[in-house]
Short mmCIF file of C-alpha atoms in Angstrom, two decimals:
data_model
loop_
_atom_site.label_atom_id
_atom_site.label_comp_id
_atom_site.label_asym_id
_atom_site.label_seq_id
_atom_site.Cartn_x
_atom_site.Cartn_y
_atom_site.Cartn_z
CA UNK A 6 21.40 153.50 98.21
CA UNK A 7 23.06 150.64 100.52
CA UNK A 8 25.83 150.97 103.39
CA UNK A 9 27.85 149.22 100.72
CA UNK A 10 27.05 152.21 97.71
CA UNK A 11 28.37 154.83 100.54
CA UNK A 12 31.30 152.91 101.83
CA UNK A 13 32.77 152.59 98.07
CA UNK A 14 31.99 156.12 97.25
CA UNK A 15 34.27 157.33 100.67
CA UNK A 16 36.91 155.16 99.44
CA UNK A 17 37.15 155.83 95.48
CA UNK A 18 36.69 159.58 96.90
CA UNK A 19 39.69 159.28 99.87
CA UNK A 20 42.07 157.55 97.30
CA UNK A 21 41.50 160.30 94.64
CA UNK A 22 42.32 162.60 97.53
CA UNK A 23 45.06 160.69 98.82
CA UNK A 24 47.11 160.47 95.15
CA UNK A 25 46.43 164.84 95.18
CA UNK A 26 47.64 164.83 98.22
CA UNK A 27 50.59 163.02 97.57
CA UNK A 28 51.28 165.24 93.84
CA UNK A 29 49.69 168.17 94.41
CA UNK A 30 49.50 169.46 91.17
CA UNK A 31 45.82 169.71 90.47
CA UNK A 32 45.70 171.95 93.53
CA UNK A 33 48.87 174.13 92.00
CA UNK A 34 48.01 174.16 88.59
CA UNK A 35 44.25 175.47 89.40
CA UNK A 36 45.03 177.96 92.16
CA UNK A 37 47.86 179.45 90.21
CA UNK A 38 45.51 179.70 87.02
CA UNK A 39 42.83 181.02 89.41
CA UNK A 40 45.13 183.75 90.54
CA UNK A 41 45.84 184.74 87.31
CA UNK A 42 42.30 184.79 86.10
CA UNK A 43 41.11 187.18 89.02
CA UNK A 44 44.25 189.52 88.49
CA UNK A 45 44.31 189.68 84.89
CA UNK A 46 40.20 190.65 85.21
CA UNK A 47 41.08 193.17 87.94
CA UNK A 48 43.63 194.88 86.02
CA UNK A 49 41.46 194.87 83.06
CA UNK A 50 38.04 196.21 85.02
CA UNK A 51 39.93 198.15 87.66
CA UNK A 52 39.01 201.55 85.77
CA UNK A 53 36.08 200.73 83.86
CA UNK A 54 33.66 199.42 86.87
CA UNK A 55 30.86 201.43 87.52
CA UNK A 56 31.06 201.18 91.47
CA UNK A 57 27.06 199.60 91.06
CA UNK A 58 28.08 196.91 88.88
CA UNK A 59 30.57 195.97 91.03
CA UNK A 60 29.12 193.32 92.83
CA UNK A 61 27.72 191.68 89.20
CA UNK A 62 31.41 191.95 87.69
CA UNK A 63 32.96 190.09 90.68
CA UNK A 64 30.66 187.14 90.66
CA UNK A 65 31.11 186.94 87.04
CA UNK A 66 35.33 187.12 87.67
CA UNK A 67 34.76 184.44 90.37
CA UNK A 68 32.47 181.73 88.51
CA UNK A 69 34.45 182.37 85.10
CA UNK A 70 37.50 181.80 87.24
CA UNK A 71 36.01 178.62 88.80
CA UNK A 72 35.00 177.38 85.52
CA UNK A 73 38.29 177.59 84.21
CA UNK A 74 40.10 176.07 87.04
CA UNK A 75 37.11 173.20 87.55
CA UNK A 76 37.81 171.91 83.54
CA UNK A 77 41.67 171.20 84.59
CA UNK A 78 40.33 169.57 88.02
CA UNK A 79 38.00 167.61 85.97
CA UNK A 80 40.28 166.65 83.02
CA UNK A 81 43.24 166.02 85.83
CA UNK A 82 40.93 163.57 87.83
CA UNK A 83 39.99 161.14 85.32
CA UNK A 84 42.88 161.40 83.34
CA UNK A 85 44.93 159.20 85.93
CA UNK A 86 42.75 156.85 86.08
CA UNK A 87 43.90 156.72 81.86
CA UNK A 88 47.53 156.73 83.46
CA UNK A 89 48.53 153.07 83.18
CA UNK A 90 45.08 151.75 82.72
CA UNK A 91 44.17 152.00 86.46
CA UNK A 92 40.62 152.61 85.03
CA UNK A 93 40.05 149.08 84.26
CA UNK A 94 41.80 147.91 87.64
CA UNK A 95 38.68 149.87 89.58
CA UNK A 96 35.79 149.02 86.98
CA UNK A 97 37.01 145.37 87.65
CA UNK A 98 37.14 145.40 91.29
CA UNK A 99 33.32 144.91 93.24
CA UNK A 100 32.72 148.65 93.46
CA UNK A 101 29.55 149.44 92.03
CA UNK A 102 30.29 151.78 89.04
CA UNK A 103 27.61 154.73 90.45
CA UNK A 104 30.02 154.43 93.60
CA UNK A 105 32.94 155.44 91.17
CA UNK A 106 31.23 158.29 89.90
CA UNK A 107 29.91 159.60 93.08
CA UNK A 108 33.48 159.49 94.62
CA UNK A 109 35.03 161.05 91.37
CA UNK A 110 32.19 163.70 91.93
CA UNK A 111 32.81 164.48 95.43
CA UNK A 112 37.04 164.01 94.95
CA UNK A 113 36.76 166.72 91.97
CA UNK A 114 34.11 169.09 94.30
CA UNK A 115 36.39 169.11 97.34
CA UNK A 116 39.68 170.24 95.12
CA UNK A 117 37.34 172.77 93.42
CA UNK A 118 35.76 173.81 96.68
CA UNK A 119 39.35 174.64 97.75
CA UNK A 120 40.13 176.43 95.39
CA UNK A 121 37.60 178.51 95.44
CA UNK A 122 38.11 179.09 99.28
CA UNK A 123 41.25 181.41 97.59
CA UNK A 124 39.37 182.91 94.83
CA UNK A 125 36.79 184.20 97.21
CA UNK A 126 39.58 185.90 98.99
CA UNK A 127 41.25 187.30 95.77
CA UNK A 128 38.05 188.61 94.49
CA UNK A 129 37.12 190.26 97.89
CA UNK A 130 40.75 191.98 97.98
CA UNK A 131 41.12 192.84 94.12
CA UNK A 132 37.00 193.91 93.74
CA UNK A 133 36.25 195.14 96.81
CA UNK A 134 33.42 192.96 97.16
CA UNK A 135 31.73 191.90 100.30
CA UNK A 136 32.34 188.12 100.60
CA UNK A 137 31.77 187.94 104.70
CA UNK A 138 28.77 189.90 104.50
CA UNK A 139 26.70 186.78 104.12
CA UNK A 140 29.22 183.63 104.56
CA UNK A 141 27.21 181.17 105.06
CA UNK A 142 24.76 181.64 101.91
CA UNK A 143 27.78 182.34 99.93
CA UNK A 144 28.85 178.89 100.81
CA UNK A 145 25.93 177.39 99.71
CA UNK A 146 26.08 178.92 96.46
CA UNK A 147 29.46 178.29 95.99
CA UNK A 148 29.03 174.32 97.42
CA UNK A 149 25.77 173.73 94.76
CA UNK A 150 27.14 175.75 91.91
CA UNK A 151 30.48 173.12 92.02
CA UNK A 152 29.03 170.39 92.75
CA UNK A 153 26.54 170.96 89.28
CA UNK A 154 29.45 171.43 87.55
CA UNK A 155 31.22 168.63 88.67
CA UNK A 156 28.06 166.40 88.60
CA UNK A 157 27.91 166.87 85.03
CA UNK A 158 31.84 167.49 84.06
CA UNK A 159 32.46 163.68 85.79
CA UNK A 160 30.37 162.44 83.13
CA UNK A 161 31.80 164.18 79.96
CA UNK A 162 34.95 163.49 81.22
CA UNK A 163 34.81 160.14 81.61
CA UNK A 164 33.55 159.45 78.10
CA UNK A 165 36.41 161.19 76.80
CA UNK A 166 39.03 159.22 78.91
CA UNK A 167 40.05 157.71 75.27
CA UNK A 168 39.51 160.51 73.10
CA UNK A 169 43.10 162.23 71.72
CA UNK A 170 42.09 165.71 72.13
CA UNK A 171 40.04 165.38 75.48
CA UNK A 172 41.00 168.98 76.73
CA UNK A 173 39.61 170.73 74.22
CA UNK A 174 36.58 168.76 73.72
CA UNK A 175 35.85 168.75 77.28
CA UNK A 176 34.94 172.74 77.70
CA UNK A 177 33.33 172.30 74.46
CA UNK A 178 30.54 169.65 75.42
CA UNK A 179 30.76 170.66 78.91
CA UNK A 180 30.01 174.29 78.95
CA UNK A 181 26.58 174.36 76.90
CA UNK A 182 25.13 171.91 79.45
CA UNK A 183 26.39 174.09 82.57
CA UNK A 184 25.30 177.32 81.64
CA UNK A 185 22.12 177.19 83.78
CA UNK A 186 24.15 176.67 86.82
CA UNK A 187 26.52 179.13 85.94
CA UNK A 188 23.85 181.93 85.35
CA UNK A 189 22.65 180.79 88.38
CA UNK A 190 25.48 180.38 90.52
CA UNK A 191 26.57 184.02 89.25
CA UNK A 192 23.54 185.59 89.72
CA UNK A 193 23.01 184.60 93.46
CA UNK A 194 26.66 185.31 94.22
CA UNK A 195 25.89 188.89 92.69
CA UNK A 196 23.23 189.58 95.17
CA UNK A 197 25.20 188.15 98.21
CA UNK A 198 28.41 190.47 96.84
CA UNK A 199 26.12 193.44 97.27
CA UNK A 200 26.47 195.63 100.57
CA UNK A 201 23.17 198.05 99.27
CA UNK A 202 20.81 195.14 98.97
CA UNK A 203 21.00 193.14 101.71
CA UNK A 204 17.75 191.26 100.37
CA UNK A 205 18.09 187.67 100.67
CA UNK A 206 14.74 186.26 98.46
CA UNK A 207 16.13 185.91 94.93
CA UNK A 208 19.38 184.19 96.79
CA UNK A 209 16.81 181.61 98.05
CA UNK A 210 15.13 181.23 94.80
CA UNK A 211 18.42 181.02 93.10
CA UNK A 212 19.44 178.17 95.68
CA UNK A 213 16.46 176.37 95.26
CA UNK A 214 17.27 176.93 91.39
CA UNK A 215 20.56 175.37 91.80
CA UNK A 216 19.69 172.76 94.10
CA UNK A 217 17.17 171.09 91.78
CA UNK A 218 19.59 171.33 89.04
CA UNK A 219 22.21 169.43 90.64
CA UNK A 220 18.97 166.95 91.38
CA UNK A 221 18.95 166.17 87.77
CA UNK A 222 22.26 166.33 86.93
CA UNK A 223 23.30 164.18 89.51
CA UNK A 224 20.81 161.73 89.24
CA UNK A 225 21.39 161.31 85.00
CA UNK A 226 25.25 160.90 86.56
CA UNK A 227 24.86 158.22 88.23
CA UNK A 228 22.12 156.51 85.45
CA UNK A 229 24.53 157.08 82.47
CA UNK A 230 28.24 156.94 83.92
CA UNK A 231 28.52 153.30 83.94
CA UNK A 232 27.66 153.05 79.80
CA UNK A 233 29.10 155.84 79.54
CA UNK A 234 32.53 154.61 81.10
CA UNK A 235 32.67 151.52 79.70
CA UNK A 236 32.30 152.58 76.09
CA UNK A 237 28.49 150.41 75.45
CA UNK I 12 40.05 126.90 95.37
CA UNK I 13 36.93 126.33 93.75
CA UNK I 14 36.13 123.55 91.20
CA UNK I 15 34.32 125.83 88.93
CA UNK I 16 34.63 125.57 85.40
CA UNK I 17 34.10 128.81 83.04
CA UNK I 18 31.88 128.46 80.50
CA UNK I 19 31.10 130.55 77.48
CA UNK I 20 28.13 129.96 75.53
CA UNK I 21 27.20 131.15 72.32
CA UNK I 22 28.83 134.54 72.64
CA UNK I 23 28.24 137.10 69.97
CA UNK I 24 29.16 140.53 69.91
CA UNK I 25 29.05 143.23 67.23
CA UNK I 26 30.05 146.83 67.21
CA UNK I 27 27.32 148.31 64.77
CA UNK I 28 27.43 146.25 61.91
CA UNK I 29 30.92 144.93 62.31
CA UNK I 30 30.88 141.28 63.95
CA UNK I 31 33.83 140.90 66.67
CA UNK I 32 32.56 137.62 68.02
CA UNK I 33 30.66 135.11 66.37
CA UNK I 34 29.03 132.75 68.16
CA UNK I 35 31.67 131.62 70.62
CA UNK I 36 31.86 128.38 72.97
CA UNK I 37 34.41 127.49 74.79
CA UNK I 38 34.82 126.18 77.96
CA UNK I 39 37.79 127.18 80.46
CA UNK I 40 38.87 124.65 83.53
CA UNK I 41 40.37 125.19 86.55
CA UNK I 42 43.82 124.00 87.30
CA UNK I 43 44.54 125.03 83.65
CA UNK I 44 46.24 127.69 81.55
CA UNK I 45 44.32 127.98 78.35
CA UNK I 46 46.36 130.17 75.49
CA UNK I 47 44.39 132.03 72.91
CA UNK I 48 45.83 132.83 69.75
CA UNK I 49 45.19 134.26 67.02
CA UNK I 50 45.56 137.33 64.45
CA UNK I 51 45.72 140.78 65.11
CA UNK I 52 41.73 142.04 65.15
CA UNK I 53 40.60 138.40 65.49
CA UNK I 54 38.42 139.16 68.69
CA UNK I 55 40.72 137.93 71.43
CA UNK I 56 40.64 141.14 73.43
CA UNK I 57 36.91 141.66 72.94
CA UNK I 58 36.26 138.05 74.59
CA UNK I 59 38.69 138.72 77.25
CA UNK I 60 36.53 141.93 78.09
CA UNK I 61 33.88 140.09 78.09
CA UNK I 62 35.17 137.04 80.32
CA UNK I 63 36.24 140.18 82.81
CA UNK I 64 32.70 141.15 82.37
CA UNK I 65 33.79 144.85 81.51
CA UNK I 66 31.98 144.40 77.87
CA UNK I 67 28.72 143.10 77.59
CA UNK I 68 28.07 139.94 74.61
CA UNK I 69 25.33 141.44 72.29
CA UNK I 70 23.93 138.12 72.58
CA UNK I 71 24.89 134.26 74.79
CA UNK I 72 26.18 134.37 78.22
CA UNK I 73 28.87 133.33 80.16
CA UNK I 74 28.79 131.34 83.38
CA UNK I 75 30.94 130.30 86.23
CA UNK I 76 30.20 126.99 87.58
CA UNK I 77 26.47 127.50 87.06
CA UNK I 78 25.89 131.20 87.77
CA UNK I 79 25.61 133.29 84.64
CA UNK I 80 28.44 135.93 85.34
CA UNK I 81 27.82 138.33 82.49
CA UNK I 82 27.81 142.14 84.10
CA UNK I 83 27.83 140.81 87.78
CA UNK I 84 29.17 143.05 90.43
CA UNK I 85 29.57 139.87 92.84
CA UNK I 86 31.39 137.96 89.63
CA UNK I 87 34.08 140.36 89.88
CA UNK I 88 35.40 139.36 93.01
CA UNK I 89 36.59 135.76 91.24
CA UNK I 90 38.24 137.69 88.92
CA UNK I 91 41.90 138.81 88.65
CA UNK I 92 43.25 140.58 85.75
CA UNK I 93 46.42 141.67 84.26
CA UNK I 94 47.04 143.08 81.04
CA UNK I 95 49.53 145.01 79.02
CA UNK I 96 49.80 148.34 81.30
CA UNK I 97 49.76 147.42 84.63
CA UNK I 98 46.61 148.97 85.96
CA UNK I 99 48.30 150.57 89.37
CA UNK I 100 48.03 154.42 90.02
CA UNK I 101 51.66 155.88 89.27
CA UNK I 102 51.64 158.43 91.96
CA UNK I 103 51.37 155.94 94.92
CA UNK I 104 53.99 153.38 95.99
CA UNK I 105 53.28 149.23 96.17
CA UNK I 106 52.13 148.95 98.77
CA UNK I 107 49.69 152.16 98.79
CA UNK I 108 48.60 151.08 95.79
CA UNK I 109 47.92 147.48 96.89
CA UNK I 110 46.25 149.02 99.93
CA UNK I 111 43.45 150.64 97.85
CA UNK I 112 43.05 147.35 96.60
CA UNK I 113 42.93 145.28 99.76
CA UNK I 114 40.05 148.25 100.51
CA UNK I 115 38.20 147.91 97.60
CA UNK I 116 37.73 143.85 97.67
CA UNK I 117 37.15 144.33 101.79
CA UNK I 118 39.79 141.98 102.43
CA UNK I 119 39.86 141.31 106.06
CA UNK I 120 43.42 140.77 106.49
CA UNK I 121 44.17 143.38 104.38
CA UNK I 122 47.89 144.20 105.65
CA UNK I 123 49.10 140.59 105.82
CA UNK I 124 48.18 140.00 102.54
CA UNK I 125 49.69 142.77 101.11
CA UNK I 126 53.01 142.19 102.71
CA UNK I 127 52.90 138.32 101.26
CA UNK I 128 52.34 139.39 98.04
CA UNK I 129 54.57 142.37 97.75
CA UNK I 130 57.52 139.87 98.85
CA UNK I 131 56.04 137.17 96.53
CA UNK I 132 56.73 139.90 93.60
CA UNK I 133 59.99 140.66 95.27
CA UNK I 134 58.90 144.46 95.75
CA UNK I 135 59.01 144.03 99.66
CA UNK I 136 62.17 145.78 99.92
CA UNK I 137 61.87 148.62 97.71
CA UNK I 138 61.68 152.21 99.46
CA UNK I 139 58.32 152.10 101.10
CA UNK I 140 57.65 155.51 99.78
CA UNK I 141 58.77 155.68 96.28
CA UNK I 142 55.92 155.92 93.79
CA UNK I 143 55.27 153.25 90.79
CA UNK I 144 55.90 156.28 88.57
CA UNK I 145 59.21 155.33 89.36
CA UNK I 146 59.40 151.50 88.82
CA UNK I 147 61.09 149.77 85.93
CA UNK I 148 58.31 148.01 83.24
CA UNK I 149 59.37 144.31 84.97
CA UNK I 150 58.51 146.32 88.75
CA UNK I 151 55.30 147.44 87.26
CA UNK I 152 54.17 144.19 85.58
CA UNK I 153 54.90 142.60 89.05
CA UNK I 154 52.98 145.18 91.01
CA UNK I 155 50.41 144.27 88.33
CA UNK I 156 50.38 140.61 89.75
CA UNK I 157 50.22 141.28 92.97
CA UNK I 158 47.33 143.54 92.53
CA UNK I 159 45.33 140.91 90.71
CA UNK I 160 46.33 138.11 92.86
CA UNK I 161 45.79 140.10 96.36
CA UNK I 162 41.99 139.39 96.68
CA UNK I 163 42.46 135.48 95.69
CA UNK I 164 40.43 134.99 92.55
CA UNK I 165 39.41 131.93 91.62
CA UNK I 166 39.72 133.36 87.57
CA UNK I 167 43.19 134.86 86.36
CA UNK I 168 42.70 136.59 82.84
CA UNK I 169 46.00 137.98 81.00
CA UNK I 170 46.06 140.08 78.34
CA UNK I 171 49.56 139.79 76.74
CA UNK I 172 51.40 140.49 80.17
CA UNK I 173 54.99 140.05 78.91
CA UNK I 174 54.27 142.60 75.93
CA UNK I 175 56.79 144.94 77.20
CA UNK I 176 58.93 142.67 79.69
CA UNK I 177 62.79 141.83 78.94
CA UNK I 178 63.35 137.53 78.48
CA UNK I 179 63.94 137.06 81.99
CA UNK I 180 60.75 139.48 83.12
CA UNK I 181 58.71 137.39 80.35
CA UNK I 182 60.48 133.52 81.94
CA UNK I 183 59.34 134.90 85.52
CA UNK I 184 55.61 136.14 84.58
CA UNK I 185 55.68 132.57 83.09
CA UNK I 186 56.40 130.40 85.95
CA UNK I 187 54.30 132.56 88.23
CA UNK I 188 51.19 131.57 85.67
CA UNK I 189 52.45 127.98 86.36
CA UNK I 190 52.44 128.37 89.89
CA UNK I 191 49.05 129.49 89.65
CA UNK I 192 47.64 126.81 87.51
CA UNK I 193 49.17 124.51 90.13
CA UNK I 194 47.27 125.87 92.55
CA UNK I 195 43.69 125.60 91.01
CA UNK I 196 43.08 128.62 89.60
CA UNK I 197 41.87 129.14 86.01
CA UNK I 198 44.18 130.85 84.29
CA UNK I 199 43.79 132.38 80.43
CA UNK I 200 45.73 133.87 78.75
CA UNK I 201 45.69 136.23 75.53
CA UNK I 202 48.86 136.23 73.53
CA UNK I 203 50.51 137.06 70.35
CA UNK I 204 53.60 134.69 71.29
CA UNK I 205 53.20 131.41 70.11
CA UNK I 206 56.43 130.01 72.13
CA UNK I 207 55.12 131.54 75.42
CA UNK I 208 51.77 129.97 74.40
CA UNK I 209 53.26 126.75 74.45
CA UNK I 210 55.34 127.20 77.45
CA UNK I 211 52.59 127.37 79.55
CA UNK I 212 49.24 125.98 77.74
CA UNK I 213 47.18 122.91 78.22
CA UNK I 214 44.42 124.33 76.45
CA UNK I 215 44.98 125.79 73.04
CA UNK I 216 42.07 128.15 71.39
CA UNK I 217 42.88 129.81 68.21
CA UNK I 218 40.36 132.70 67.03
CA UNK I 219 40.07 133.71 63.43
CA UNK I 220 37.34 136.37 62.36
CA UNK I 221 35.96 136.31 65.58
CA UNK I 222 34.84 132.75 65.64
CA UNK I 223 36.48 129.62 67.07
CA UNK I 224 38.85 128.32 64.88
CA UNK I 225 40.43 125.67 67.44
CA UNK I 226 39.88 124.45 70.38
CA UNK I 227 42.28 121.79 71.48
CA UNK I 228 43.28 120.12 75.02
CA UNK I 229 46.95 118.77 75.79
CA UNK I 230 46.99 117.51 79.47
CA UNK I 231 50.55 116.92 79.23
CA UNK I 232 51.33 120.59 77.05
CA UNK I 233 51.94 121.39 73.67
CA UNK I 234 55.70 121.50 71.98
CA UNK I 235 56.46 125.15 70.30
CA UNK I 236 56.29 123.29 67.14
CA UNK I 237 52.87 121.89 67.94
CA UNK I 238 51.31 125.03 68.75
CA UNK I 239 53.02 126.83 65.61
CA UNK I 240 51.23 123.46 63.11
CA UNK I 241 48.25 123.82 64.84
CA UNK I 242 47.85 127.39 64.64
CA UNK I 243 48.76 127.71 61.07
CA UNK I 244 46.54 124.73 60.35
CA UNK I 245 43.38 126.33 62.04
CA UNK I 246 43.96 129.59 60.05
CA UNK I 247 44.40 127.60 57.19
CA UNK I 248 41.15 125.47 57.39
CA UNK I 249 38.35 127.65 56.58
#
């Protein structure tokens, strides 16, 4: 990867960040569906938790929220690049197109990453779970479970730029392919939400698991998203 | 600017089993507008994709001066492109817009150039904040310009720019096409419009079925009447 790969990646990235910035709405309409996710679930579980499940039930409430609220980052992200054709506009200008999909990827991590910065919160409050007990593993999780999500979301999301009924095609290709992350991504979160196992090894397995997934996925990103993209 | 000429050689292209381009030569100058016509589905937006190099030929090449140009990151700098919808990000005013641009093509004197083009387009004194969302169609089509003039390219493709413009929107994105002709640059442009074609063509290319059905040069123009008998005689012919 050149100075030049990086420097285009910063800046597709930045002015993704910039224009959310500016609207805002990504950021509104996924934290208010987030909230709603994680209360609805609360209200629902609040008297049917066995106290040891606990810990499973609020990583599930967390990554089911996230993977609700990461398909309207994802659809939101590339769909204004569809606004006015400002799609073409980039794929003409010098940046190399695996630039354009690593800034898309980072753009659409850092609005799900702050999302998920309130969900945390929500599902610590409403669940009871224990979020700080192990912060900075949590983070890690939470930073390699989005980003193989993302990694792989960009993609499918992109090749539907031009499809009519993108939205509901997008979950539907997406989530097969992300279910390994998600099991994974749920399963170490479980562990860390625990407060009677304080035993970090399958968290580090998990990690590893999740970190060689978003390997792969990212790699086959940047491979395919220029075809892909372009409609070859 | 550059003395290059653009040259396209035995272009095919095919989408499965349906043929778009057939075997497709033409060759573009500089310091010249070159129309092409033709009917709807003929194959004039699949060889302006691949003259912008965003579509590859299934088979022939295309070369600038005497660099083949086909899928080349460094081509894309030389080219400037405007088409129906204006290609700008709604949410972001002119000039922010134009400064993403100016980032992009690493223009050095990035905020100079941006003011000289936003008043070229006369959008210098609209509210520095207001987003293009905003803008009438004519404001967008010339924030359109100015983003594919900003970086200087030597090519200038349009893809029926004045689709959506009012008569005096169309008469200005007409003698801005001059201006750049008279400059050097190499200008082409895809159109339905016969009378714009011959308000602003030296170079007439009709396309029919995907091949080249004329290819006629007028250093002094074309009439309206000329372009409208030589169009209906090249889709007579074959």
């Amino acid at each position: 990867m050149t100075g030049n790969f990086w420097r285009y990646t910063a800046l597709i990235a930045l002015k993704d960040l910039r224009i959310e910035g500016r609207s805002r709405e990504v950021l509104y309409t996924m934290g208010f569906s987030a909230s709603l996710v994680v209360l609805v679930f609360s209200f629902a579980l609040a008297s049917a938790t066995d106290p040891a499940q606990g810990p499973i039930v609020a990583a599930g409430v967390l990554w089911a929220a996230t993977l609700f609220t990461g398909t309207v980052a994802l659809a939101r992200v590339l769909d204004r690049e569809r606004e006015n054709e400002s799609i073409r506009s980039l794929l003409l200008s010098p940046a190399p197109r695996a630039s354009i999909y690593a800034g898309k990827l980072i753009a659409t991590t850092v609005l799900m990453l702050a999302v998920e910065m309130l969900l945390t919160v929500l599902v610590g409050v409403l669940f009871s779970a224990g979020v700080f007990s192990h912060l900075g593993w949590l983070a890690l999780v939470l930073i390699l479970g989005t980003l193989g999500f993302a990694s792989t979301g960009v993609v499918f999301s992109a090749a539907l730029l031009r499809s009519r009924s993108r939205e509901a095609l997008l979950g539907a290709l997406l989530f097969p392919i992300v279910i390994p992350v998600l099991l994974a991504a749920s399963r170490a979160t479980a562990c860390l939400f625990d407060p009677l196992s304080p035993d970090l090894e399958p968290v580090a397995f998990w990690v590893r698991f999740l970190l060689a997934t978003d390997v792969i996925y990212i790699a086959l990103g940047l491979w395919v998203f220029e075809p892909v993209v372009i409609g070859e | 600017m550059s003395e290059r000429h653009l040259r396209v050689a035995k272009v095919c292209k095919s989408y499965g089993r349906q043929r778009a381009l057939v075997d497709v030569s033409v060759t573009f100058a500089p310091g010249q507008v070159t129309a092409i016509v033709g009917p709807n589905g003929a194959g004039k937006t699949t060889l302006l994709g691949i003259l912008s190099t965003l579509a590859r030929p299934t088979s022939g090449e295309i070369f600038l001066g005497d660099e083949p140009i086909t899928q080349s990151p460094a081509a894309r700098q030389s080219i400037g492109y405007v088409g129906h919808e204006p290609g700008v990000y709604p949410d972001l005013s002119a000039h922010q817009n134009l400064r993403i641009f100016a980032s992009l093509y690493a223009l050095a004197d990035a905020e100079t150039r941006i003011q000289a083009m936003l008043e070229r387009v006369d959008l210098a004194d609209v509210r520095g904040d207001l987003p293009a969302r905003a803008y009438s169609r004519g404001m967008l089509q010339r924030l359109a310009l100015a983003r594919a003039l900003l970086h200087g390219p030597e090519i200038l493709l349009f893809d029926e720019p004045s689709s959506a413009l009012d008569p005096v929107g169309a008469r200005w994105l007409s003698e801005e096409l001059l201006r750049e002709r008279d400059a050097g640059r190499l200008v082409i442009l895809v159109t339905h419009d016969l009378d714009a074609a011959a308000q602003v063509a030296g170079h007439l290319v009709v396309i029919r079925r995907g091949r080249v059905a004329l290819d006629r040069v007028e250093p002094s123009g074309f009439t309206a009447a000329q372009v409208r008998s030589l169009y209906e005689e090249a889709l007579r012919d074959r």
